[in-house]
Short mmCIF file of C-alpha atoms in Angstrom, two decimals:
data_model
loop_
_atom_site.label_atom_id
_atom_site.label_comp_id
_atom_site.label_asym_id
_atom_site.label_seq_id
_atom_site.Cartn_x
_atom_site.Cartn_y
_atom_site.Cartn_z
CA MET A 27 -43.35 -21.04 -68.61
CA SER A 28 -41.65 -24.34 -68.27
CA LYS A 29 -38.27 -22.71 -68.33
CA ILE A 30 -39.34 -20.27 -65.64
CA ARG A 31 -40.75 -23.02 -63.48
CA ALA A 32 -37.59 -25.04 -63.92
CA ASN A 33 -35.43 -22.17 -62.74
CA ILE A 34 -37.72 -21.52 -59.71
CA HIS A 35 -37.50 -25.18 -58.68
CA ASN A 36 -33.67 -25.18 -59.20
CA PRO A 37 -32.11 -25.96 -55.86
CA LYS A 38 -28.89 -24.04 -56.51
CA LEU A 39 -30.80 -20.79 -57.31
CA LYS A 40 -32.96 -21.20 -54.23
CA THR A 41 -29.80 -21.64 -52.06
CA SER A 42 -28.24 -18.48 -53.47
CA LEU A 43 -31.38 -16.44 -52.89
CA LEU A 44 -31.58 -17.61 -49.34
CA LYS A 45 -27.87 -16.59 -48.74
CA ARG A 46 -28.63 -13.13 -50.22
CA ILE A 47 -31.69 -12.69 -48.03
CA SER A 48 -29.86 -13.85 -44.91
CA LEU A 49 -26.89 -11.61 -45.67
CA SER A 50 -29.24 -8.60 -46.10
CA VAL A 51 -31.04 -9.33 -42.77
CA SER A 52 -27.63 -9.74 -40.97
CA LEU A 53 -26.46 -6.36 -42.34
CA ILE A 54 -29.78 -4.68 -41.29
CA LEU A 55 -29.50 -6.22 -37.69
CA ALA A 56 -25.83 -5.33 -37.45
CA THR A 57 -26.59 -1.73 -38.33
CA LEU A 58 -29.39 -1.51 -35.81
CA LEU A 59 -27.13 -3.02 -33.14
CA ILE A 60 -24.40 -0.67 -33.80
CA TYR A 61 -26.83 2.22 -33.77
CA ASN A 62 -28.25 1.08 -30.45
CA LEU A 63 -24.83 0.60 -28.91
CA ASN A 64 -23.87 4.07 -29.94
CA VAL A 65 -26.96 5.41 -28.39
CA LEU A 66 -26.38 3.58 -25.13
CA ALA A 67 -22.62 4.26 -25.14
CA ALA A 68 -23.25 8.03 -25.61
CA ASN A 69 -21.35 9.65 -22.61
CA PRO A 70 -23.35 11.77 -20.34
CA LYS A 71 -22.61 15.46 -20.52
CA VAL A 72 -22.43 17.82 -17.60
CA ARG A 73 -23.37 21.55 -17.97
CA ASP A 74 -24.13 24.61 -15.90
CA ALA A 75 -27.72 24.78 -15.00
CA GLU A 76 -27.94 28.49 -15.67
CA SER A 77 -25.63 29.18 -18.55
CA SER A 78 -25.79 25.68 -20.16
CA ALA A 79 -22.01 25.88 -20.61
CA PRO A 80 -20.08 22.53 -20.26
CA ILE A 81 -18.41 21.97 -16.93
CA ALA A 82 -14.87 20.69 -17.29
CA LYS A 83 -12.91 18.30 -15.08
CA VAL A 84 -15.89 17.00 -13.01
CA SER A 85 -14.75 14.61 -10.23
CA ILE A 86 -16.79 11.37 -10.03
CA PHE A 87 -17.28 9.32 -6.92
CA ASP A 88 -18.98 5.88 -6.66
CA ARG A 89 -21.74 4.81 -4.38
CA ASN A 90 -19.11 4.10 -1.65
CA GLY A 91 -17.59 7.51 -1.70
CA LYS A 92 -14.49 6.50 -3.66
CA MET A 93 -13.22 8.75 -6.37
CA ILE A 94 -13.19 6.68 -9.58
CA ALA A 95 -12.75 9.06 -12.64
CA THR A 96 -12.91 12.64 -13.95
CA GLY A 97 -14.71 14.25 -16.84
CA ASP A 98 -13.02 15.85 -19.79
CA ASN A 99 -12.65 19.48 -20.84
CA ASN A 100 -15.98 19.32 -22.72
CA GLY A 101 -17.99 18.09 -19.84
CA LEU A 102 -18.27 14.47 -21.02
CA LEU A 103 -18.19 11.72 -18.56
CA PRO A 104 -16.31 8.40 -19.19
CA TYR A 105 -18.04 5.03 -19.10
CA ILE A 106 -18.96 4.09 -15.50
CA HIS A 107 -20.12 0.56 -14.65
CA PRO A 108 -23.69 0.38 -13.53
CA SER A 109 -22.64 -1.15 -10.23
CA SER A 110 -21.09 2.09 -9.22
CA TYR A 111 -24.31 4.04 -9.26
CA PRO A 112 -25.58 6.17 -7.68
CA ILE A 113 -22.59 8.44 -8.34
CA THR A 114 -21.76 11.86 -6.97
CA LEU A 115 -20.33 14.59 -9.10
CA ARG A 116 -18.19 17.37 -7.61
CA CYS A 117 -16.68 20.40 -9.08
CA LEU A 118 -15.14 23.53 -7.76
CA GLY A 119 -17.82 26.27 -7.30
CA TYR A 120 -20.76 23.90 -7.78
CA SER A 121 -23.04 21.97 -5.44
CA ASP A 122 -22.64 18.19 -5.37
CA LYS A 123 -24.85 16.34 -7.97
CA ILE A 124 -26.10 12.92 -7.30
CA VAL A 125 -26.87 10.70 -10.47
CA SER A 126 -28.89 7.71 -9.76
CA SER A 127 -28.81 6.01 -13.17
CA PRO A 128 -26.46 5.73 -16.22
CA LYS A 129 -29.41 6.61 -18.50
CA GLU A 130 -29.24 10.35 -17.74
CA ALA A 131 -27.69 11.81 -20.80
CA LEU A 132 -27.74 15.46 -19.66
CA ILE A 133 -26.69 16.41 -16.13
CA GLU A 134 -26.99 19.95 -14.81
CA MET A 135 -25.09 21.33 -11.74
CA SER A 136 -25.99 24.47 -9.87
CA ALA A 137 -23.33 27.05 -9.03
CA ILE A 138 -22.83 27.87 -5.37
CA ALA A 139 -23.91 31.46 -4.72
CA PHE A 140 -21.16 32.63 -2.40
CA ASP A 141 -19.92 36.34 -2.38
CA LEU A 142 -17.04 37.62 -0.33
CA PRO A 143 -17.56 40.83 1.61
CA GLU A 144 -16.11 44.01 0.04
CA VAL A 145 -12.52 44.80 1.05
CA ASN A 146 -11.10 48.24 1.43
CA VAL A 147 -7.51 48.05 0.15
CA ASN A 148 -4.96 50.37 1.90
CA THR A 149 -1.53 48.70 1.61
CA LYS A 150 0.17 51.61 3.29
CA ARG A 151 -1.58 51.50 6.53
CA ARG A 152 -2.61 47.80 6.33
CA PRO A 153 -0.04 45.90 4.18
CA ILE A 154 -0.85 42.32 5.25
CA LEU A 155 -3.78 40.43 3.68
CA HIS A 156 -5.22 37.83 6.02
CA LEU A 157 -7.09 35.05 4.10
CA THR A 158 -9.25 32.50 6.05
CA GLY A 159 -10.40 29.44 4.08
CA TYR A 160 -12.50 26.36 4.50
CA LEU A 161 -11.03 23.18 3.12
CA ARG A 162 -12.83 19.94 2.44
CA GLU A 163 -10.95 16.76 1.62
CA ILE A 164 -11.81 13.32 0.48
CA SER A 165 -9.03 10.89 0.33
CA SER A 166 -8.60 7.10 0.20
CA MET A 167 -5.79 4.60 0.51
CA ALA A 168 -6.44 1.12 -1.06
CA SER A 169 -4.42 -2.07 -1.27
CA SER A 170 -5.23 -5.61 -2.23
CA PHE A 171 -6.30 -6.29 1.44
CA ASP A 172 -8.17 -3.32 2.74
CA ASN A 173 -9.21 0.29 2.10
CA VAL A 174 -9.16 3.53 4.18
CA MET A 175 -11.43 6.39 3.38
CA LEU A 176 -10.90 9.86 4.90
CA TYR A 177 -13.21 12.82 5.05
CA ARG A 178 -11.68 15.92 6.59
CA GLU A 179 -12.76 19.56 7.20
CA LYS A 180 -10.29 22.24 8.05
CA TRP A 181 -10.18 25.96 8.77
CA VAL A 182 -6.94 27.36 7.44
CA ASP A 183 -5.50 30.81 7.02
CA PHE A 184 -2.86 32.61 4.93
CA MET A 185 -0.81 35.74 5.48
CA ILE A 186 0.16 37.59 2.31
CA PRO A 187 2.20 40.78 2.74
CA ALA A 188 2.28 43.61 0.20
CA PRO A 189 5.25 43.46 -2.35
CA ASN A 190 7.10 46.21 -0.60
CA GLU A 191 6.62 44.94 2.91
CA LYS A 192 9.88 44.01 4.67
CA HIS A 193 8.91 43.71 8.24
CA PHE A 194 6.61 40.61 7.93
CA LYS A 195 7.30 37.58 5.82
CA GLY A 196 3.86 35.84 5.99
CA TRP A 197 3.00 32.43 4.60
CA THR A 198 1.20 30.84 1.62
CA ASP A 199 1.09 27.29 3.13
CA PRO A 200 -2.19 26.57 4.81
CA ARG A 201 -1.95 26.98 8.66
CA ILE A 202 -4.55 24.77 10.32
CA LEU A 203 -6.81 26.67 12.74
CA LYS A 204 -9.36 24.01 13.32
CA THR A 205 -9.81 20.42 11.88
CA LYS A 206 -12.06 17.34 12.14
CA SER A 207 -11.30 14.03 10.54
CA TYR A 208 -13.45 11.03 9.81
CA TYR A 209 -12.08 7.64 8.80
CA LYS A 210 -13.72 4.47 7.55
CA PHE A 211 -11.77 1.20 7.42
CA THR A 212 -12.96 -1.62 5.10
CA ASP A 213 -11.34 -5.02 4.92
CA SER A 214 -11.31 -7.52 2.00
CA ALA A 215 -14.45 -9.28 3.47
CA GLY A 216 -16.53 -5.99 3.36
CA LEU A 217 -16.51 -5.42 7.14
CA ASP A 218 -15.90 -1.90 8.15
CA SER A 219 -15.18 0.31 11.22
CA VAL A 220 -14.81 4.09 11.73
CA SER A 221 -12.66 6.39 13.86
CA ASP A 222 -11.55 10.01 14.02
CA ARG A 223 -7.88 9.21 14.28
CA ILE A 224 -5.26 7.22 12.57
CA ASN A 225 -1.51 6.66 13.13
CA HIS A 226 -0.65 6.80 9.42
CA HIS A 227 -0.53 9.82 7.18
CA PHE A 228 -1.44 9.22 3.55
CA SER A 229 -3.17 12.39 2.39
CA TRP A 230 -1.80 14.90 -0.12
CA SER A 231 -3.74 17.91 1.13
CA ASP A 232 -1.04 19.11 3.56
CA TRP A 233 1.37 19.49 0.65
CA LEU A 234 -0.82 22.02 -1.16
CA SER A 235 -0.28 25.82 -1.00
CA LEU A 236 -1.37 28.96 -2.76
CA PRO A 237 0.38 29.25 -6.13
CA PRO A 238 2.76 32.09 -6.78
CA ARG A 239 2.32 34.88 -9.24
CA VAL A 240 1.72 33.48 -12.79
CA ASN A 241 1.60 35.57 -16.01
CA GLN A 242 -1.50 35.35 -17.94
CA PRO A 243 -1.45 34.47 -21.70
CA MET A 244 -1.73 37.27 -24.14
CA LYS A 245 -5.18 36.30 -25.30
CA ILE A 246 -6.50 36.45 -21.72
CA ILE A 247 -4.91 39.88 -21.19
CA ARG A 248 -6.30 41.46 -24.36
CA ASN A 249 -9.80 40.09 -24.09
CA ARG A 250 -12.46 40.24 -21.31
CA ASN A 251 -14.42 37.15 -22.38
CA ILE A 252 -12.25 34.41 -23.93
CA SER A 253 -10.67 30.94 -23.39
CA ASP A 254 -7.17 29.86 -24.17
CA THR A 255 -5.32 26.63 -23.97
CA VAL A 256 -1.64 26.12 -23.39
CA MET A 257 -0.55 22.71 -24.81
CA GLY A 258 1.83 20.35 -23.26
CA LYS A 259 3.76 17.62 -25.26
CA TYR A 260 0.77 15.45 -25.84
CA SER A 261 -2.27 17.19 -24.23
CA ALA A 262 -3.47 20.43 -22.80
CA ALA A 263 -1.47 21.60 -19.75
CA GLU A 264 -3.36 24.75 -18.89
CA THR A 265 -6.79 25.86 -19.83
CA TRP A 266 -7.66 29.56 -19.19
CA LYS A 267 -11.12 31.08 -19.16
CA ARG A 268 -11.88 34.72 -18.46
CA ASP A 269 -15.22 36.28 -17.74
CA GLY A 270 -14.66 39.93 -16.96
CA GLU A 271 -12.57 40.30 -13.90
CA LYS A 272 -12.84 36.57 -13.02
CA ILE A 273 -10.40 33.92 -14.31
CA ARG A 274 -10.56 30.13 -14.05
CA VAL A 275 -7.43 28.03 -14.71
CA ASP A 276 -7.44 24.22 -15.03
CA VAL A 277 -3.90 22.77 -14.84
CA ASP A 278 -2.64 19.30 -15.68
CA VAL A 279 0.72 19.06 -14.05
CA LEU A 280 1.64 15.73 -15.69
CA ALA A 281 0.99 17.03 -19.14
CA ASP A 282 4.06 19.40 -18.83
CA THR A 283 6.59 19.34 -15.98
CA LEU A 284 6.95 23.11 -16.14
CA ARG A 285 3.33 23.33 -14.78
CA GLY A 286 4.70 22.18 -11.44
CA LYS A 287 5.09 25.90 -10.59
CA TRP A 288 1.35 25.90 -9.73
CA ALA A 289 2.12 23.46 -6.82
CA PRO A 290 5.64 24.27 -5.70
CA ARG A 291 5.49 22.01 -2.61
CA LEU A 292 4.39 18.88 -4.70
CA ASN A 293 6.75 19.56 -7.60
CA HIS A 294 9.91 17.99 -6.09
CA ARG A 295 7.90 14.85 -5.28
CA LEU A 296 7.15 14.17 -8.92
CA TRP A 297 10.71 12.85 -9.43
CA ASN A 298 10.91 10.71 -6.31
CA ASP A 299 10.06 7.06 -6.18
CA LEU A 300 6.27 7.73 -6.22
CA ASP A 301 4.32 7.27 -9.39
CA PHE A 302 1.61 9.80 -10.11
CA GLU A 303 -1.30 8.81 -12.31
CA ARG A 304 -3.05 12.18 -12.14
CA LEU A 305 -2.26 15.58 -10.72
CA ASN A 306 -5.03 18.11 -11.75
CA LEU A 307 -5.43 21.58 -10.25
CA THR A 308 -8.15 24.23 -10.63
CA PHE A 309 -7.97 27.87 -9.56
CA GLU A 310 -10.57 30.67 -9.49
CA TYR A 311 -9.45 34.29 -9.32
CA SER A 312 -11.33 37.59 -9.06
CA TYR A 313 -10.46 41.30 -9.55
CA CYS A 314 -7.68 40.35 -12.09
CA ASP A 315 -6.89 43.68 -13.66
CA THR A 316 -3.18 43.15 -14.01
CA PHE A 317 -1.08 40.97 -16.28
CA ALA A 318 -0.76 38.10 -13.85
CA VAL A 319 -2.85 36.10 -11.36
CA LYS A 320 -1.66 36.46 -7.79
CA PRO A 321 -2.33 34.74 -4.43
CA GLN A 322 -4.09 37.92 -3.33
CA ASN A 323 -6.84 37.34 -5.96
CA ILE A 324 -7.61 33.70 -5.33
CA ASP A 325 -11.16 32.77 -4.54
CA ARG A 326 -11.19 28.90 -4.74
CA MET A 327 -8.89 26.16 -5.42
CA SER A 328 -9.28 22.37 -5.94
CA CYS A 329 -7.01 19.44 -6.76
CA TYR A 330 -7.29 15.83 -7.65
CA ILE A 331 -4.15 13.63 -7.13
CA GLU A 332 -3.83 9.93 -7.81
CA SER A 333 -0.65 8.20 -6.93
CA MET A 334 0.83 4.82 -6.45
CA GLY A 335 2.91 4.83 -3.28
CA ARG A 336 5.88 2.49 -3.72
CA GLY A 337 8.38 4.23 -1.50
CA HIS A 338 8.93 5.18 2.14
CA ASP A 339 9.49 8.88 1.43
CA MET A 340 5.87 9.92 1.96
CA PHE A 341 4.39 6.66 3.38
CA GLN A 342 6.74 6.29 6.28
CA PHE A 343 4.91 3.23 7.60
CA GLN A 344 5.57 1.40 4.30
CA THR A 345 8.70 -0.24 3.13
CA ARG A 346 9.80 -1.01 -0.44
CA TYR A 347 8.73 -4.65 -0.02
CA ASP A 348 5.25 -4.05 1.33
CA ASN A 349 2.10 -4.20 -0.50
CA ILE A 350 1.58 -1.43 -3.06
CA LEU A 351 -0.85 1.33 -1.95
CA TYR A 352 -2.99 3.44 -4.19
CA VAL A 353 -3.76 6.94 -2.95
CA THR A 354 -6.29 9.36 -4.20
CA THR A 355 -6.97 12.78 -2.73
CA TYR A 356 -9.61 15.30 -3.66
CA VAL A 357 -9.60 18.77 -2.09
CA ASP A 358 -11.78 21.87 -2.22
CA LEU A 359 -10.56 25.12 -0.78
CA VAL A 360 -12.81 28.17 -0.57
CA ILE A 361 -11.66 31.56 0.79
CA ALA A 362 -14.23 32.50 3.38
CA ASP A 363 -12.84 35.77 4.64
CA ARG A 364 -10.50 38.40 3.31
CA GLU A 365 -9.13 41.19 5.52
CA TYR A 366 -6.24 43.65 5.29
CA ILE A 367 -4.53 44.13 8.61
CA THR A 368 -1.51 45.95 10.16
CA VAL A 369 1.74 44.29 10.86
CA LYS A 370 1.10 44.47 14.56
CA GLU A 371 -2.22 42.57 14.13
CA ALA A 372 -0.55 40.00 11.80
CA ARG A 373 2.02 39.21 14.45
CA LYS A 374 -0.59 38.82 17.05
CA LYS A 375 -2.62 36.31 14.88
CA GLU A 376 0.60 34.53 13.94
CA LYS A 377 1.28 33.78 17.68
CA ASP A 378 -2.30 33.08 18.77
CA GLN A 379 -4.20 30.73 16.33
CA LEU A 380 -7.35 30.80 18.45
CA TYR A 381 -7.51 34.58 18.23
CA ALA A 382 -6.94 34.33 14.39
CA LEU A 383 -9.96 31.88 14.23
CA GLN A 384 -12.25 33.90 16.45
CA GLU A 385 -11.52 37.32 14.77
CA ALA A 386 -12.20 35.87 11.23
CA THR A 387 -15.71 36.23 9.81
CA LEU A 388 -16.52 32.48 9.32
CA VAL A 389 -19.48 32.94 6.90
CA LEU A 390 -19.00 29.61 5.05
CA GLU A 391 -20.76 26.80 6.84
CA ALA A 392 -21.81 23.19 6.10
CA GLU A 393 -24.90 24.21 4.11
CA LYS A 394 -22.52 25.98 1.63
CA MET A 395 -20.70 22.76 0.99
CA PRO A 396 -23.45 20.05 1.17
CA ARG A 397 -22.53 16.48 1.94
CA ASP A 398 -23.84 13.30 0.27
CA SER A 399 -25.37 10.44 2.09
CA VAL A 400 -22.04 8.42 2.34
CA ILE A 401 -20.20 11.34 4.17
CA SER A 402 -23.23 12.10 6.37
CA ASP A 403 -23.46 8.47 7.46
CA LEU A 404 -19.67 8.44 8.27
CA ILE A 405 -19.91 11.58 10.30
CA ALA A 406 -22.88 10.29 12.23
CA ARG A 407 -21.08 7.05 13.08
CA VAL A 408 -17.83 8.75 14.15
CA ASN A 409 -19.78 11.24 16.32
CA GLU A 410 -21.37 8.36 18.18
CA ILE A 411 -18.07 7.09 19.42
CA ASP A 412 -17.65 7.54 23.21
CA HIS A 413 -13.94 7.78 23.75
CA ASP A 414 -14.18 8.24 27.50
CA SER A 415 -16.14 5.06 28.06
CA ARG A 416 -13.81 3.11 25.84
CA ARG A 417 -10.70 4.43 27.72
CA LEU A 418 -12.16 3.69 31.12
CA ALA A 419 -13.21 0.09 29.99
CA MET A 420 -9.65 -0.65 29.06
CA GLU A 421 -8.07 -3.36 31.35
CA LEU A 422 -4.82 -2.48 33.17
CA ASP A 423 -1.77 -4.30 31.77
CA THR A 424 -0.87 -6.78 34.62
CA ARG A 425 2.65 -7.10 33.38
CA VAL A 426 3.49 -3.68 34.76
CA GLY A 427 3.73 -3.48 38.58
CA ASN A 428 1.99 -6.86 38.97
CA GLY A 429 -1.40 -5.21 38.12
CA HIS A 430 -1.09 -2.60 40.72
CA MET A 431 -0.23 1.08 40.35
CA PRO A 432 2.61 2.14 42.67
CA ASP A 433 1.59 4.44 45.53
CA ALA A 434 3.00 7.95 45.49
CA PRO A 435 5.77 8.28 48.14
CA VAL A 436 4.96 10.57 51.00
CA TYR A 437 7.97 12.64 52.27
CA ARG A 438 8.15 14.98 55.26
CA ASN A 439 9.98 18.20 55.20
CA LYS A 440 12.88 16.63 57.20
CA ASP A 441 13.19 13.98 54.51
CA LYS A 442 13.00 16.56 51.78
CA VAL A 443 16.15 18.37 53.24
CA LYS A 444 18.08 15.22 53.56
CA ARG A 445 17.38 14.11 49.97
CA ALA A 446 18.42 17.59 48.67
CA LEU A 447 21.74 17.41 50.65
CA LYS A 448 22.35 13.89 49.40
CA SER A 449 21.80 14.89 45.83
CA ILE A 450 24.27 17.91 46.27
CA PHE A 451 27.02 15.71 47.74
CA SER A 452 26.45 12.83 45.30
CA GLY A 453 26.90 15.45 42.40
CA PHE A 454 30.39 16.27 43.77
#
């Protein structure tokens, strides 16, 4: 017993026991901390509310309406700072989803129920396909001094002739039939103002067009319900998903330069003095029974472009020595009306844009593409602007005519004849 008591009261043994106990407690606490961090750091997942399938490439907007990130192909969202909440999620074919807290681990988005009217195809008598679309755009231009946010709505149309049609060329670039823009300017101090016009053009939406005919992968051709991925050098360049006669294609143009065929008007700008951080495109097609997807089959289209404008090629108001501008553009395009017409009708609509807009069945209205609170507030502020009162309240520039407008000269008929003869002789 004396030996045992001696060992217990041994200070060296007591110190070693305390070290072992403290080490064990530290390991347990570290394990719990790592587990809690993993639970908290679990990325939220976005899925379809009806099918529970993950939704790829979801666009994420912060509480100020600025696009800050995108989800991955599996529907997982990246880490978002709590100060950015509430955030708005947008994806082609789905209603906007507002997420108020980062604690939501599972987010469901509802698909927009939108069906185009049935179209009777008769390419012999009506060889021209007239597409009318609704385009929604959210863009921003930011520098170290200030920020400009743009929300724009457009009605656009396209004319796609039949393959054998030689009398009408048509167009796949969007022709603007009707548009409305809303701008919000914010300086470094947080003060803002709004307007419906600006002298600078910074959006990428006008460079978009319908993609050309693109062949489908063999897996998509042979199977009615399947997905396929075309890899670029380091990541996926194209992701195809087929569900019966409907096909969805997600394209990452920067993953493979050959994918620039999906955006031919943007392709040549990839090699200029502008740096692109992201260039993602999404297309939805229907009635795809052939071996390729064609402009005639497109239903919806969206894009997300993020670039650093360093040159004066696109940003003509900016020189190479100005402050660097960062531009983001998010665009949704939905085909609202599809009609086969004759060449005579196509030429008439080509000359008269108002007639083309009135004749189209504009079935897609604002309730089909709901707006969040940031966009609604911006629209309300811009609509309150009274341009007539502001123009009438402007003071006359006194440096011109000493502050007085010159009176219109009054000439008699005799004077008119003299002036006409004088001008004739002076010409000789």
